[in-house]
Coordinates of C-alpha atoms in Angstrom, one line a residue:
Chain A
M1 CA 1.5 -54.8 -17.4
A2 CA 4.5 -54.4 -15.1
A3 CA 2.2 -52.9 -12.5
D4 CA -0.1 -55.9 -12.7
V5 CA 2.8 -58.3 -12.2
A6 CA 4.0 -56.3 -9.2
L7 CA 0.6 -56.3 -7.7
S8 CA 0.1 -60.0 -8.2
V9 CA 3.2 -60.9 -6.1
P10 CA 2.0 -62.5 -2.9
A11 CA 2.5 -60.4 0.2
A12 CA 4.3 -63.3 2.0
E13 CA 7.1 -63.2 -0.6
E14 CA 7.5 -59.4 -0.4
A15 CA 7.7 -59.2 3.3
P16 CA 11.3 -60.5 3.9
F17 CA 12.7 -58.0 1.3
G18 CA 10.7 -55.2 2.9
D19 CA 12.2 -56.1 6.3
V20 CA 15.7 -56.1 5.0
R21 CA 15.3 -52.8 3.3
S22 CA 13.8 -51.0 6.3
A23 CA 16.5 -52.4 8.6
A24 CA 19.2 -51.1 6.3
R25 CA 17.6 -47.7 6.1
P26 CA 18.2 -45.1 8.9
A27 CA 15.2 -44.9 11.2
K28 CA 14.3 -41.3 10.0
P29 CA 14.6 -39.9 6.5
W30 CA 17.6 -37.4 6.3
R31 CA 16.6 -33.8 6.8
P32 CA 18.9 -30.9 5.9
P33 CA 19.9 -29.0 9.0
T34 CA 18.7 -25.8 7.5
D35 CA 15.1 -27.0 7.4
E36 CA 12.6 -26.9 10.2
T37 CA 11.0 -30.2 11.4
P38 CA 7.7 -31.1 9.5
V39 CA 5.8 -30.4 12.8
V40 CA 7.2 -26.9 13.1
R41 CA 6.7 -26.2 9.4
R42 CA 3.0 -27.3 9.5
T43 CA 2.4 -25.3 12.6
L44 CA 3.8 -22.1 11.1
I45 CA 1.9 -22.6 7.8
G46 CA -1.2 -23.3 9.9
I47 CA -0.9 -20.1 12.0
A48 CA -0.2 -18.0 8.9
L49 CA -3.3 -19.4 7.1
V50 CA -5.6 -18.9 10.1
F51 CA -4.3 -15.3 10.6
L52 CA -4.8 -14.5 6.9
G53 CA -8.2 -16.1 7.0
F54 CA -9.4 -13.9 9.8
V55 CA -7.7 -10.7 8.7
L56 CA -8.0 -10.7 4.9
F57 CA -10.3 -13.5 3.7
L58 CA -13.3 -13.1 6.0
P59 CA -13.7 -9.3 5.3
L60 CA -13.7 -9.9 1.6
V61 CA -16.3 -12.7 1.9
A62 CA -18.4 -10.6 4.2
V63 CA -18.7 -7.9 1.5
F64 CA -20.2 -10.3 -1.0
V65 CA -22.4 -12.2 1.5
E66 CA -23.8 -9.0 3.0
A67 CA -24.3 -7.5 -0.5
L68 CA -26.5 -10.5 -1.6
R69 CA -28.3 -10.9 1.7
G70 CA -31.3 -9.1 0.4
G71 CA -31.5 -11.1 -2.8
V72 CA -30.4 -10.5 -6.3
A73 CA -33.3 -8.2 -7.1
L74 CA -32.4 -5.8 -4.3
Y75 CA -28.7 -6.0 -5.3
W76 CA -29.5 -5.1 -8.9
A77 CA -31.8 -2.2 -7.7
A78 CA -29.0 -0.8 -5.5
I79 CA -26.4 -0.7 -8.3
T80 CA -28.7 0.6 -11.0
E81 CA -30.3 3.3 -8.9
P82 CA -29.6 6.8 -10.5
D83 CA -27.4 8.0 -7.6
A84 CA -25.3 4.8 -7.8
L85 CA -24.9 5.2 -11.5
A86 CA -23.9 8.8 -11.2
A87 CA -21.3 7.7 -8.6
V88 CA -19.9 5.1 -11.0
Q89 CA -19.7 7.6 -13.8
L90 CA -18.0 10.2 -11.6
T91 CA -15.5 7.6 -10.3
L92 CA -14.7 6.6 -13.9
L93 CA -14.4 10.3 -15.0
V94 CA -11.9 11.1 -12.1
A95 CA -9.8 8.0 -12.9
V96 CA -9.8 8.7 -16.6
I97 CA -8.4 12.2 -16.0
A98 CA -6.0 11.4 -13.1
V99 CA -4.4 8.2 -14.4
P100 CA -3.2 9.5 -17.8
V101 CA -1.9 12.7 -16.3
N102 CA 0.1 10.9 -13.6
L103 CA 1.2 8.4 -16.3
V104 CA 2.8 11.2 -18.4
F105 CA 4.4 12.7 -15.3
G106 CA 5.6 9.3 -14.0
V107 CA 7.4 8.6 -17.3
A108 CA 9.0 12.0 -17.4
A109 CA 10.1 11.8 -13.8
A110 CA 11.5 8.3 -14.3
W111 CA 13.4 9.4 -17.4
A112 CA 15.0 12.4 -15.6
I113 CA 15.9 10.4 -12.5
A114 CA 17.0 7.1 -14.0
K115 CA 18.9 8.3 -17.1
Y116 CA 20.9 11.2 -15.7
E117 CA 23.2 11.9 -12.8
F118 CA 22.5 15.2 -11.0
R119 CA 22.7 16.6 -7.6
G120 CA 19.6 16.6 -5.5
K121 CA 18.4 13.4 -7.1
S122 CA 17.7 11.5 -3.9
L123 CA 15.9 14.5 -2.5
L124 CA 13.7 14.6 -5.6
T125 CA 13.0 10.8 -5.3
T126 CA 12.0 11.3 -1.6
L127 CA 9.7 14.2 -2.5
I128 CA 8.0 12.1 -5.2
D129 CA 7.2 9.5 -2.6
L130 CA 5.9 12.1 -0.1
P131 CA 2.2 11.6 -0.9
F132 CA 2.5 8.0 0.3
S133 CA 3.3 9.1 3.9
V134 CA 0.8 11.9 4.2
S135 CA -2.6 11.0 5.7
P136 CA -5.4 11.0 3.0
V137 CA -7.4 13.5 5.0
I138 CA -4.4 16.0 4.9
S139 CA -4.2 15.4 1.1
G140 CA -7.7 16.7 0.9
L141 CA -7.3 19.4 3.5
V142 CA -4.5 21.1 1.6
F143 CA -6.7 21.7 -1.4
V144 CA -9.5 23.1 0.9
L145 CA -6.9 25.5 2.3
L146 CA -5.9 26.6 -1.2
F147 CA -9.2 26.8 -3.0
G148 CA -11.9 26.7 -0.3
A149 CA -14.1 29.7 0.5
Q150 CA -11.6 30.7 3.3
G151 CA -8.6 29.5 1.3
F152 CA -5.7 31.4 -0.2
F153 CA -7.2 31.5 -3.7
G154 CA -10.8 31.4 -2.4
P155 CA -11.9 35.0 -2.9
W156 CA -10.3 35.2 -6.3
L157 CA -12.0 32.0 -7.4
Q158 CA -15.3 33.3 -6.1
S159 CA -15.0 36.5 -8.1
T160 CA -14.3 34.5 -11.3
G161 CA -17.1 32.0 -10.6
V162 CA -14.9 28.9 -10.7
Q163 CA -15.7 26.3 -8.2
I164 CA -13.0 23.8 -7.3
I165 CA -13.8 22.6 -3.8
F166 CA -17.2 20.7 -3.5
A167 CA -16.9 20.1 -7.3
V168 CA -15.3 17.8 -9.7
P169 CA -12.0 19.7 -10.1
G170 CA -11.4 19.3 -6.4
L171 CA -12.0 15.6 -6.6
V172 CA -9.5 15.3 -9.5
L173 CA -6.9 17.4 -7.7
A174 CA -7.1 15.3 -4.5
T175 CA -6.9 12.1 -6.6
L176 CA -3.9 13.4 -8.5
F177 CA -2.2 14.1 -5.2
V178 CA -2.7 10.6 -3.7
T179 CA -1.9 8.7 -6.9
F180 CA 1.1 10.9 -7.7
P181 CA 4.0 8.4 -7.0
F182 CA 2.5 5.2 -8.4
V183 CA 3.9 5.1 -12.0
A184 CA 7.2 6.8 -11.2
R185 CA 8.1 4.5 -8.4
E186 CA 7.5 1.4 -10.5
L187 CA 9.6 2.7 -13.4
I188 CA 12.6 4.3 -11.6
P189 CA 14.2 1.2 -10.2
L190 CA 13.8 -0.8 -13.4
M191 CA 15.1 2.0 -15.6
Q192 CA 18.0 2.6 -13.3
E193 CA 18.9 -1.0 -13.6
Q194 CA 18.7 -1.0 -17.4
G195 CA 21.1 2.0 -17.6
T196 CA 21.5 4.1 -20.7
G197 CA 23.5 1.8 -23.0
D198 CA 20.6 0.8 -25.2
E199 CA 19.4 4.4 -25.8
E200 CA 23.0 5.5 -26.5
A201 CA 23.3 2.8 -29.1
A202 CA 20.1 3.9 -30.7
L203 CA 21.3 7.5 -30.9
S204 CA 24.6 6.5 -32.3
L205 CA 22.7 4.6 -35.0
G206 CA 20.9 7.8 -36.0
A207 CA 17.7 7.6 -34.0
S208 CA 16.2 10.8 -32.7
G209 CA 15.7 11.2 -28.9
W210 CA 12.0 10.6 -29.3
Q211 CA 12.6 7.5 -31.4
A212 CA 15.0 6.1 -28.9
F213 CA 12.4 6.6 -26.2
R214 CA 9.5 5.1 -28.1
L215 CA 11.3 2.2 -29.8
V216 CA 13.9 1.3 -27.2
T217 CA 13.0 2.5 -23.7
L218 CA 9.3 2.0 -23.8
P219 CA 9.3 -1.7 -24.9
N220 CA 11.9 -2.3 -22.1
V221 CA 9.7 -1.0 -19.4
K222 CA 6.2 -1.8 -20.7
W223 CA 5.2 -4.3 -18.0
A224 CA 6.4 -2.1 -15.2
L225 CA 4.5 0.8 -16.8
L226 CA 1.3 -1.2 -17.0
Y227 CA 1.8 -2.4 -13.4
G228 CA 2.1 1.1 -12.2
V229 CA -0.9 2.2 -14.2
L230 CA -2.9 -0.6 -12.7
L231 CA -2.1 0.3 -9.1
C232 CA -2.6 4.0 -9.8
N233 CA -6.1 3.2 -11.2
A234 CA -7.1 1.1 -8.3
R235 CA -6.1 3.8 -5.9
A236 CA -7.8 6.5 -8.0
M237 CA -11.1 4.7 -8.0
G238 CA -11.0 3.6 -4.4
E239 CA -9.7 6.7 -2.7
F240 CA -11.9 7.7 0.2
G241 CA -10.3 10.1 2.7
A242 CA -8.8 12.7 0.4
V243 CA -11.9 12.8 -1.8
S244 CA -14.3 12.8 1.2
V245 CA -12.8 16.1 2.4
V246 CA -13.1 18.0 -0.9
S247 CA -16.3 16.5 -2.1
G248 CA -19.1 18.1 0.0
H249 CA -21.1 14.8 -0.5
I250 CA -23.6 16.2 -2.9
R251 CA -25.6 13.3 -4.1
G252 CA -25.5 12.6 -7.9
L253 CA -23.0 15.4 -8.3
T254 CA -19.8 15.0 -6.3
N255 CA -20.2 11.5 -4.9
T256 CA -17.7 8.9 -6.0
M257 CA -18.4 5.2 -5.4
P258 CA -16.6 5.0 -2.0
L259 CA -18.4 8.1 -0.8
H260 CA -21.7 6.7 -2.0
V261 CA -21.0 3.6 0.1
E262 CA -20.4 5.7 3.1
I263 CA -23.7 7.7 2.7
L264 CA -25.7 4.5 2.2
Y265 CA -24.1 2.9 5.2
N266 CA -24.7 5.9 7.4
E267 CA -28.4 5.8 6.3
Y268 CA -28.5 2.2 7.5
A269 CA -29.1 1.0 3.9
F270 CA -26.6 -1.8 4.6
S271 CA -27.5 -4.1 1.7
A272 CA -27.3 -1.2 -0.8
A273 CA -24.0 0.0 0.7
F274 CA -22.5 -3.5 0.5
A275 CA -23.9 -3.9 -3.1
V276 CA -22.0 -0.8 -4.3
A277 CA -19.0 -1.9 -2.1
S278 CA -19.0 -5.3 -3.8
L279 CA -18.4 -3.6 -7.2
L280 CA -15.3 -1.9 -5.7
A281 CA -14.3 -5.2 -4.2
L282 CA -14.6 -6.9 -7.6
L283 CA -12.4 -4.1 -9.1
S284 CA -9.8 -4.8 -6.5
L285 CA -9.9 -8.5 -7.2
V286 CA -9.5 -7.9 -10.9
T287 CA -6.6 -5.5 -10.1
L288 CA -4.9 -8.2 -7.9
A289 CA -5.4 -10.8 -10.6
A290 CA -4.0 -8.6 -13.4
K291 CA -1.1 -7.6 -11.1
S292 CA -0.2 -11.2 -10.4
I293 CA -0.3 -12.1 -14.0
L294 CA 1.9 -9.1 -14.8
E295 CA 4.3 -10.0 -12.0
W296 CA 4.8 -13.5 -13.4
R297 CA 5.3 -12.2 -16.9
Y298 CA 7.3 -9.3 -15.8
A299 CA 9.7 -11.5 -13.8
Q300 CA 10.4 -13.5 -17.0
D301 CA 10.9 -10.2 -18.9
I302 CA 13.5 -9.0 -16.4
A303 CA 15.2 -12.3 -16.5
A304 CA 15.3 -12.0 -20.3
T305 CA 16.8 -8.5 -20.3
R306 CA 19.3 -9.6 -17.7
G307 CA 20.2 -12.6 -19.9
R308 CA 20.9 -10.2 -22.8
G309 CA 23.7 -8.7 -20.8
H310 CA 22.3 -5.8 -18.8
Chain B
M1 CA 17.5 23.1 -3.1
V2 CA 15.2 22.2 -6.0
A3 CA 16.2 25.2 -8.0
A4 CA 19.8 24.4 -7.5
A5 CA 19.3 21.0 -9.3
L6 CA 18.2 22.9 -12.4
S7 CA 21.4 24.7 -13.0
G8 CA 23.7 23.0 -15.5
P9 CA 27.0 22.1 -13.8
F10 CA 25.3 19.8 -11.3
R11 CA 24.7 17.0 -13.8
K12 CA 27.1 14.6 -15.4
P13 CA 27.2 15.1 -19.2
S14 CA 25.1 12.7 -21.2
I15 CA 24.3 12.4 -24.9
L16 CA 20.6 11.5 -24.1
P17 CA 18.3 14.4 -24.9
G18 CA 15.4 15.5 -22.9
F19 CA 16.9 16.2 -19.5
G20 CA 15.6 19.8 -19.3
L21 CA 12.2 18.8 -20.6
T22 CA 11.6 15.9 -18.3
L23 CA 13.1 17.4 -15.2
G24 CA 11.3 20.7 -15.8
L25 CA 8.0 18.8 -16.2
T26 CA 8.7 16.8 -13.1
L27 CA 9.5 19.8 -11.0
A28 CA 6.6 21.8 -12.3
W29 CA 4.1 19.0 -11.7
L30 CA 5.5 18.1 -8.3
G31 CA 5.4 21.7 -7.3
T32 CA 1.8 22.2 -8.4
I33 CA 0.2 19.0 -7.1
V34 CA 2.3 18.2 -4.0
L35 CA 4.6 21.0 -2.8
I36 CA 2.5 24.1 -3.1
P37 CA -0.5 22.5 -1.5
L38 CA 1.6 21.2 1.4
A39 CA 3.3 24.6 1.7
A40 CA -0.2 26.1 2.0
L41 CA -0.8 23.9 5.1
V42 CA 2.6 24.9 6.6
L43 CA 1.9 28.6 5.8
K44 CA -1.6 28.5 7.3
S45 CA -0.4 26.9 10.5
A46 CA 2.5 29.3 10.8
G47 CA 0.0 32.1 10.3
L48 CA -1.8 31.0 13.4
G49 CA 1.0 32.1 15.6
W50 CA 2.7 30.0 18.3
E51 CA 0.3 30.8 21.1
A52 CA -2.9 30.0 19.1
F53 CA -1.2 26.9 17.6
G54 CA -0.2 25.8 21.1
T55 CA -3.7 26.2 22.5
L56 CA -5.3 24.3 19.5
V57 CA -2.8 21.4 19.7
T58 CA -3.0 21.0 23.5
D59 CA -6.8 20.9 23.4
P60 CA -7.6 17.7 25.4
R61 CA -9.7 16.3 22.6
T62 CA -6.9 16.8 20.1
I63 CA -4.4 15.2 22.4
S64 CA -6.5 12.1 23.0
A65 CA -7.2 11.8 19.3
L66 CA -3.4 12.0 18.5
K67 CA -2.7 9.5 21.3
L68 CA -5.2 7.0 20.0
S69 CA -4.0 7.4 16.3
F70 CA -0.4 6.9 17.3
G71 CA -1.0 4.3 20.0
A72 CA -3.3 2.1 17.9
A73 CA -0.9 2.4 15.0
L74 CA 2.0 1.2 17.2
V75 CA 0.0 -1.8 18.4
A76 CA -1.1 -2.7 14.9
A77 CA 2.4 -2.3 13.4
T78 CA 3.8 -4.5 16.2
I79 CA 1.2 -7.2 15.6
N80 CA 2.1 -7.1 11.9
L81 CA 5.8 -7.2 12.7
V82 CA 5.3 -10.7 14.2
F83 CA 2.7 -12.0 11.7
G84 CA 4.3 -10.2 8.7
L85 CA 7.6 -11.9 9.4
L86 CA 5.8 -15.2 9.9
L87 CA 3.9 -14.8 6.6
A88 CA 7.0 -13.8 4.7
W89 CA 8.9 -16.8 6.1
V90 CA 6.1 -19.2 5.2
L91 CA 5.7 -17.8 1.7
V92 CA 9.4 -17.7 0.9
R93 CA 10.6 -20.9 2.6
Y94 CA 7.8 -23.4 2.3
R95 CA 6.0 -24.9 -0.6
F96 CA 2.4 -25.8 -0.1
P97 CA -0.7 -25.9 -2.4
G98 CA -2.2 -22.4 -3.0
R99 CA 1.0 -20.6 -2.0
R100 CA 1.2 -18.3 -5.1
L101 CA -2.5 -17.5 -4.7
I102 CA -2.0 -16.5 -1.1
D103 CA 1.1 -14.5 -2.0
A104 CA -1.0 -12.5 -4.5
F105 CA -3.7 -12.1 -1.9
I106 CA -1.4 -10.4 0.6
D107 CA -1.8 -7.2 -1.4
L108 CA -5.6 -7.1 -0.9
P109 CA -5.4 -4.2 1.6
F110 CA -3.6 -2.1 -1.0
A111 CA -6.2 -2.8 -3.7
L112 CA -9.4 -2.8 -1.6
P113 CA -10.8 0.7 -1.1
T114 CA -10.5 1.6 2.5
A115 CA -14.2 2.4 2.9
V116 CA -15.1 -1.1 1.7
A117 CA -12.7 -2.6 4.2
G118 CA -14.2 -0.4 6.9
I119 CA -17.8 -1.6 6.5
A120 CA -16.7 -5.2 6.0
L121 CA -14.7 -5.2 9.2
T122 CA -17.6 -3.6 11.0
A123 CA -20.0 -6.3 9.7
L124 CA -17.6 -8.9 11.2
Y125 CA -16.9 -7.3 14.5
A126 CA -20.1 -5.5 15.5
P127 CA -21.7 -7.1 18.6
N128 CA -24.2 -8.9 16.3
G129 CA -21.6 -9.5 13.6
W130 CA -20.1 -12.7 12.3
I131 CA -17.2 -12.8 14.8
G132 CA -18.6 -10.2 17.2
Q133 CA -21.5 -12.4 18.3
F134 CA -19.0 -15.0 19.6
L135 CA -16.9 -12.4 21.3
A136 CA -19.8 -10.5 23.0
P137 CA -20.7 -13.3 25.5
L138 CA -17.0 -13.4 26.5
G139 CA -17.3 -9.7 27.3
I140 CA -15.0 -8.6 24.5
K141 CA -16.2 -5.6 22.5
V142 CA -14.2 -4.9 19.3
A143 CA -16.3 -2.6 17.2
Y144 CA -16.9 0.9 18.5
T145 CA -13.9 0.7 20.9
P146 CA -10.1 1.4 20.5
L147 CA -9.7 -2.3 19.9
G148 CA -11.7 -1.9 16.7
V149 CA -9.3 0.8 15.6
V150 CA -6.4 -1.6 16.0
V151 CA -8.2 -4.3 14.0
A152 CA -8.8 -1.9 11.1
L153 CA -5.1 -0.8 11.2
V154 CA -3.8 -4.4 11.3
F155 CA -5.8 -4.9 8.1
V156 CA -4.5 -1.9 6.2
S157 CA -0.8 -2.1 7.3
L158 CA -0.4 -5.9 6.8
P159 CA 1.3 -5.9 3.4
F160 CA 4.1 -3.5 4.3
I161 CA 6.1 -5.8 6.4
V162 CA 5.5 -8.9 4.4
R163 CA 6.5 -7.1 1.1
T164 CA 9.7 -5.5 2.5
V165 CA 10.9 -8.7 4.2
E166 CA 10.0 -11.2 1.4
P167 CA 12.7 -10.1 -1.2
V168 CA 15.4 -9.9 1.4
L169 CA 14.6 -13.3 2.8
A170 CA 14.5 -14.8 -0.7
E171 CA 18.0 -13.4 -1.3
I172 CA 19.6 -14.7 1.9
D173 CA 22.3 -17.3 1.1
R174 CA 21.4 -20.6 2.6
E175 CA 25.1 -21.4 2.9
V176 CA 25.3 -19.0 5.9
E177 CA 22.7 -21.2 7.7
E178 CA 24.5 -24.4 6.7
A179 CA 27.7 -22.9 8.2
A180 CA 25.9 -22.1 11.4
A181 CA 24.5 -25.6 11.5
S182 CA 27.9 -27.2 10.8
L183 CA 29.4 -25.1 13.7
G184 CA 26.9 -26.8 16.0
A185 CA 24.1 -24.2 16.2
N186 CA 20.6 -25.7 16.5
R187 CA 17.8 -24.5 14.2
R188 CA 16.5 -22.0 16.8
Q189 CA 19.9 -20.5 17.3
T190 CA 20.5 -20.3 13.6
V191 CA 17.2 -18.5 12.9
F192 CA 17.4 -16.1 15.8
G193 CA 21.1 -15.5 15.7
V194 CA 21.9 -15.6 12.0
V195 CA 18.8 -15.0 9.9
L196 CA 16.8 -12.5 11.9
P197 CA 19.7 -10.0 12.3
T198 CA 20.1 -10.0 8.5
L199 CA 16.4 -9.2 8.2
M200 CA 16.5 -6.4 10.7
P201 CA 16.8 -3.5 8.3
A202 CA 13.9 -4.8 6.2
L203 CA 11.8 -5.4 9.3
L204 CA 12.5 -1.9 10.6
T205 CA 11.7 -0.3 7.2
G206 CA 8.5 -2.3 6.9
Y207 CA 7.6 -1.4 10.5
A208 CA 8.1 2.3 9.8
L209 CA 6.1 2.1 6.6
A210 CA 3.3 0.3 8.3
L211 CA 3.3 2.8 11.2
A212 CA 3.3 5.8 8.8
R213 CA 0.3 4.3 6.9
A214 CA -1.6 3.4 10.1
V215 CA -1.2 6.8 11.8
G216 CA -2.8 8.6 8.9
E217 CA -5.5 6.0 8.0
Y218 CA -9.0 7.2 7.9
G219 CA -11.4 5.3 5.6
S220 CA -11.2 1.8 7.2
V221 CA -11.2 3.1 10.8
I222 CA -14.2 5.5 10.9
F223 CA -16.8 2.8 10.4
I224 CA -15.6 0.4 13.0
A225 CA -14.4 3.0 15.6
G226 CA -17.7 4.4 16.6
N227 CA -16.0 7.8 16.8
I228 CA -16.7 8.6 20.4
P229 CA -14.8 11.8 21.4
Y230 CA -12.0 11.1 23.9
V231 CA -12.4 7.3 23.5
S232 CA -12.3 6.1 19.9
E233 CA -11.9 9.3 17.8
I234 CA -8.8 9.2 15.6
A235 CA -6.8 12.3 14.6
P236 CA -7.7 12.3 10.9
L237 CA -11.4 12.2 11.8
L238 CA -10.9 15.2 14.1
I239 CA -9.5 17.1 11.2
V240 CA -12.6 16.3 9.2
I241 CA -14.9 17.3 12.1
R242 CA -13.1 20.6 12.6
L243 CA -13.5 21.3 8.8
E244 CA -17.2 20.5 9.0
E245 CA -17.4 23.1 11.8
F246 CA -15.6 25.5 9.5
N247 CA -12.9 25.7 12.2
Y248 CA -10.1 25.9 9.6
A249 CA -7.5 26.9 12.3
G250 CA -8.3 23.8 14.4
A251 CA -8.2 21.5 11.4
T252 CA -4.9 23.0 10.2
A253 CA -3.2 22.7 13.7
V254 CA -4.0 18.9 14.0
A255 CA -3.0 18.4 10.3
A256 CA 0.4 20.2 10.9
V257 CA 1.2 18.0 13.9
M258 CA 0.4 14.9 11.8
L259 CA 2.4 16.2 8.9
A260 CA 5.4 16.7 11.2
I261 CA 5.0 13.1 12.4
S262 CA 5.0 11.8 8.9
F263 CA 8.0 13.8 8.0
V264 CA 9.9 12.4 10.9
M265 CA 8.8 8.8 9.9
L266 CA 10.0 9.5 6.3
L267 CA 13.4 10.6 7.7
V268 CA 13.6 7.5 9.9
I269 CA 12.9 5.3 7.0
N270 CA 15.6 7.0 4.9
L271 CA 18.1 6.7 7.9
I272 CA 17.3 3.0 8.3
Q273 CA 18.0 2.4 4.6
A274 CA 21.2 4.4 4.6
W275 CA 22.3 2.5 7.7
S276 CA 21.4 -0.8 6.2
R277 CA 23.3 0.0 3.0
R278 CA 26.4 0.8 5.0
R279 CA 26.0 -2.2 7.3
F280 CA 24.9 -4.9 4.8
G281 CA 25.9 -3.5 1.4
D282 CA 23.1 -3.0 -1.2
G283 CA 20.1 -4.1 1.0
R284 CA 16.6 -2.8 0.3

């Protein structure tokens, strides 16, 4: 009702009041001196969005458009073809082995580094991060030098009949190498910040070391742990360079999904290559979504633990 | 050094159990998966002897590949220094619709497999591609040239600078800027004289991380580069080519040089961080 009344006031009556008010007001609204002018702000946002559009958004769109260019039937045929299915299976197998192994290692490393003070700790932390700064191709090459036919253990492996390079064990080793730091580096800063007080309290109340870890430490770091596993998994499934060197590209046997994409692309089967690539792109979108949700949750969690006096 | 950490007196006493177990597991696993394989590379290249190593490394094709990898990585990291800072600034300081979505989207190059990025960028920048068809009449060729390498490296190294600058920018006390303004500095002077110097360690760390990633990048580059020897052939690809020729010595030599470069970068990153801790207290 009030709104109706306000609207029904004739414009002629309102005008004098409006004039008085605008005369009393400063010509421009007050702007804090630590803000940019609206023009500058809009320009900066505009440039940032255009840059992101070209660099990040267009490539992602291109994957899906190119994948569906040949029609849905062709798309479906490309991803259900036996070689493609074998590639999906192998990718899942490698991730299923590599992720849990690095999860156990990451938790152990974080426990040792975050809960104790010892000499050489910063060196150890640097060494754990090492795989991040090594080229993926080198990560594959080192295993060829160790286990390849001309490698250090090559002759011995041949005599025992075990094949590592150009076989699944090589793929797993290379993936373990490149995904090595993910879980540890998410856990270490958080566990360092949380300190050892909670665990010491648990021990003094009679808990065993394992109980303290399982019932006190683990709930404190669960989101960071999940976050690390997520990133580790994305990298394990998407790794290309390291895996490419050790794989030997045997179709249906040692081709993971990224390698399958490469083979199809080099055979000019572009639609099929983009179809398999679109599955990987979907995986990365799911990873990003899950990661963002975790980050929002995890931020609240950290705020909560800080609020409890950490 | 690592063995020294194992012996008892080095650690502060603690009532928490599991030190020996977890540190032992960590060292054993680190040794098996990372250190022994890398040592194999160092051993293998040392086994070549200085003379043979020198000949392999100074091979003109190797030199031009290393130059391209390093040069393109420098250009890409520098482009991202400017745009990464801009993105971090826009995402931290301004509020606009879709900001959180865009912030999450920045990590796409981390999550998207490099091979997928590679073929997507090629689809965009090939002469008959989405963007390439508009550039071709202007005489600009992106795909299958060194410019294409730069485009791919800009894509993969974009998140590093944004993600290292964002948290530092968010923590900067606005009072410092208010003080600058109240002392008569205009906005430009405040930003370039007060805010940017504080961001310097984060910018440098991000720059070094982006550079390290870009120098070693393989998957996204090989599709768009065209891989013409002496023109658009990157060093990691040369390693793969040498391996396919069963020229293990050649592959090892290039890899040893690249490994040395990444060790230097790691050292530089650590030095920057130590310097920034001394200079600015507990910075990241």
